[in-house]
Coordinates of N, CA and C in Angstrom, one line a residue:
X157 N 10.8 6.1 -20.3 CA 11.4 6.4 -18.7 C 12.2 5.3 -18.3
X158 N 12.3 4.1 -18.8 CA 13.1 3.1 -18.5 C 14.5 3.8 -18.5
X159 N 14.9 4.3 -19.6 CA 16.2 5.1 -19.8 C 17.1 6.3 -18.8
X160 N 15.3 6.6 -18.5 CA 16.2 8.0 -16.9 C 16.6 7.2 -16.2
X161 N 16.0 6.2 -15.8 CA 16.3 5.6 -14.5 C 17.6 4.7 -14.8
X162 N 17.9 4.3 -15.6 CA 19.3 4.1 -16.2 C 20.2 4.9 -16.0
X163 N 20.0 5.8 -16.9 CA 20.7 7.2 -16.2 C 21.7 7.5 -15.2
X164 N 20.3 7.7 -14.1 CA 20.7 8.1 -13.0 C 20.7 7.2 -12.0
X165 N 20.8 5.5 -11.9 CA 21.0 4.6 -11.2 C 22.6 5.3 -10.5
X166 N 23.7 5.4 -11.2 CA 24.7 5.4 -10.1 C 24.6 6.9 -9.0
X167 N 23.1 7.5 -8.6 CA 22.9 8.8 -7.5 C 22.2 7.8 -6.6
X168 N 21.2 6.8 -6.9 CA 20.6 6.3 -6.2 C 21.0 6.2 -4.6
X169 N 20.0 6.8 -3.4 CA 20.5 6.9 -2.5 C 21.1 8.3 -2.1
X170 N 21.6 8.4 -3.2 CA 22.7 9.7 -2.7 C 21.8 11.2 -2.0
X171 N 22.4 11.5 -0.8 CA 22.0 12.6 -0.5 C 22.3 13.9 -1.0
X172 N 21.4 15.1 -0.7 CA 21.7 16.1 -1.1 C 22.4 17.1 0.1
X173 N 23.4 17.2 0.4 CA 24.1 18.1 1.4 C 24.7 19.6 1.7
X174 N 23.5 20.2 1.0 CA 23.3 21.6 0.9 C 22.3 22.2 1.5
X175 N 22.3 23.5 2.4 CA 21.0 23.8 3.1 C 19.6 23.8 1.8
X176 N 18.8 23.1 2.6 CA 17.3 23.6 2.1 C 16.3 23.9 2.5
X177 N 15.7 24.8 1.6 CA 14.3 25.1 2.4 C 13.2 25.0 0.7
X178 N 12.2 23.5 1.5 CA 11.4 23.1 0.4 C 9.8 24.0 0.3
X179 N 9.7 24.0 -0.7 CA 8.2 24.6 -0.8 C 7.4 24.4 -1.6
X180 N 6.4 23.7 -1.2 CA 5.0 23.2 -2.3 C 3.7 23.8 -1.8
X181 N 3.2 23.5 -2.7 CA 1.5 24.3 -2.8 C 0.7 22.9 -2.3
X182 N -0.1 23.6 -1.2 CA -1.3 22.3 -0.8 C -2.0 21.8 -1.9
X183 N -2.4 22.1 -3.0 CA -3.4 22.1 -3.7 C -2.4 21.2 -5.0
X184 N -0.9 21.1 -4.8 CA -0.2 20.1 -5.9 C -0.7 18.8 -5.6
X185 N -1.1 18.4 -6.7 CA -1.1 16.9 -7.2 C 0.0 15.9 -6.6
X186 N 1.2 16.7 -7.2 CA 2.6 15.5 -6.4 C 2.4 15.3 -4.7
X187 N 2.2 16.5 -4.3 CA 1.9 16.6 -3.1 C 1.0 15.9 -2.0
X188 N -0.2 15.6 -3.1 CA -1.4 15.2 -2.6 C -1.4 13.7 -2.9
X189 N -0.4 12.7 -3.6 CA -0.4 11.4 -4.0 C -0.2 10.5 -3.0
X190 N -0.5 9.7 -3.0 CA -0.1 8.5 -2.0 C 1.0 8.4 -1.5
X191 N 1.3 8.8 0.0 CA 2.1 8.8 0.6 C 3.4 9.9 1.0
X192 N 3.0 11.1 -0.1 CA 3.7 12.0 -0.3 C 3.7 12.6 1.0
X193 N 2.6 13.0 1.6 CA 2.8 14.1 2.8 C 3.6 13.5 4.1
X194 N 3.4 12.4 4.3 CA 4.3 11.5 5.1 C 5.7 11.3 4.6
X195 N 5.8 11.4 3.8 CA 7.3 11.1 3.2 C 8.1 12.6 3.4
X196 N 7.6 13.6 3.1 CA 7.8 15.0 3.4 C 8.0 15.8 4.7
X197 N 6.9 14.8 5.5 CA 6.6 15.8 7.3 C 7.2 14.5 8.0
X198 N 7.5 13.7 8.0 CA 7.5 12.6 8.8 C 9.1 11.9 8.5
X199 N 10.0 12.7 8.0 CA 11.1 12.3 7.8 C 11.9 11.7 6.8
X200 N 11.2 10.9 5.9 CA 11.7 10.7 4.9 C 12.5 11.2 4.1
X201 N 12.1 12.7 3.8 CA 13.0 13.5 2.6 C 13.9 13.8 3.7
X202 N 14.4 14.0 4.7 CA 15.1 14.6 5.8 C 15.9 13.2 5.5
X203 N 15.8 12.5 5.1 CA 16.9 11.4 4.9 C 17.7 11.6 3.6
X204 N 17.0 12.2 2.9 CA 18.2 12.5 1.4 C 18.7 13.6 1.7
X205 N 17.7 14.4 2.5 CA 18.0 16.2 2.4 C 18.3 16.2 4.1
X206 N 19.5 15.8 4.4 CA 19.7 16.0 6.0 C 20.4 17.7 6.3
X207 N 20.4 18.3 5.5 CA 20.1 19.7 5.8 C 18.9 20.6 5.4
X208 N 17.8 19.7 5.5 CA 16.5 20.6 5.2 C 16.3 21.2 6.2
X209 N 16.2 22.6 6.1 CA 15.8 23.3 7.1 C 14.5 23.8 7.4
X210 N 13.6 23.7 6.6 CA 12.5 24.1 6.4 C 11.7 23.9 5.5
X211 N 10.2 23.5 5.9 CA 9.3 23.0 5.0 C 7.8 23.8 4.8
X212 N 8.0 24.6 3.9 CA 7.0 25.6 3.3 C 5.5 24.9 2.8
X213 N 4.3 24.9 3.0 CA 3.3 24.4 2.7 C 2.6 25.7 2.6
X214 N 2.4 26.0 1.3 CA 1.5 27.8 1.0 C 0.1 26.8 1.0
X215 N -0.6 27.6 1.4 CA -2.0 27.0 0.9 C -2.9 27.7 -0.3
X216 N -3.2 27.3 -0.5 CA -4.3 27.4 -1.9 C -3.5 27.5 -3.5
X217 N -2.7 26.5 -2.8 CA -1.3 26.8 -4.4 C -1.5 25.6 -4.8
X218 N -1.2 25.9 -6.0 CA -0.7 24.6 -6.8 C 1.1 24.0 -7.1
X219 N 0.6 23.0 -8.5 CA 2.1 23.0 -8.6 C 2.9 24.2 -9.4
X220 N 2.5 25.1 -9.8 CA 3.4 26.5 -10.4 C 3.6 26.8 -9.4
X221 N 4.0 27.0 -8.3 CA 4.1 27.9 -7.1 C 5.0 29.2 -7.6
X222 N 5.8 28.9 -8.5 CA 6.7 30.9 -8.8 C 5.8 31.1 -9.7
X223 N 4.5 30.8 -10.6 CA 3.8 31.6 -11.2 C 2.3 32.0 -10.3
X224 N 2.1 31.2 -9.8 CA 0.6 31.3 -8.7 C 1.2 32.7 -7.8
X225 N 2.2 32.5 -7.0 CA 2.3 33.6 -6.1 C 4.0 33.9 -6.0
X226 N 4.0 34.7 -7.3 CA 5.4 34.9 -7.5 C 6.4 35.8 -6.4
X227 N 5.8 36.8 -5.7 CA 6.3 37.7 -4.7 C 6.4 37.1 -3.5
X228 N 5.5 35.9 -3.2 CA 6.0 35.5 -1.9 C 6.7 34.2 -2.0
X229 N 7.0 33.7 -3.4 CA 8.5 32.7 -3.7 C 9.4 33.3 -3.8
X230 N 9.8 34.8 -4.1 CA 10.8 35.5 -4.0 C 11.7 36.1 -2.9
X231 N 10.3 36.0 -1.8 CA 10.6 36.8 -0.4 C 11.6 35.5 0.1
X232 N 10.3 34.3 0.1 CA 11.1 32.8 1.0 C 12.6 32.9 0.3
X233 N 12.9 32.7 -0.9 CA 14.3 32.8 -1.6 C 15.1 33.8 -1.3
X234 N 14.6 34.9 -1.4 CA 15.4 36.1 -0.6 C 15.9 35.4 0.8
X235 N 15.0 35.6 1.8 CA 15.0 35.2 3.0 C 15.9 34.3 3.3
X236 N 15.7 33.1 2.6 CA 16.7 31.7 2.7 C 18.4 32.1 2.0
X237 N 18.2 32.9 1.4 CA 19.8 33.0 0.5 C 20.6 34.3 1.9
X238 N 19.9 35.2 2.0 CA 20.1 36.0 3.1 C 20.8 35.4 4.5
X239 N 20.1 34.4 4.8 CA 20.6 33.7 6.1 C 22.2 33.2 5.9
X240 N 22.7 33.1 4.9 CA 24.3 32.8 4.4 C 25.1 33.8 4.1
X241 N 24.4 34.5 4.4 CA 25.5 36.2 4.1 C 26.5 36.5 5.8

């Protein structure tokens, strides 16, 4: 784990500067971990992802959303991409 932090250190604080649609399941353990919901919904994520266009919280879905709801995920991805044509 320490080596991962060392290797990624040059990108600490870097912003993701492309349009983003963030999709998460409401049963995801990461989403339900301490402070994650506030970070996502109260501006913390937007600080690092300034072009965050939308946050989708899918009900009844865990961490592997693409396996649990593949058709819905495909629709979200398709709709997002089509905005840029």
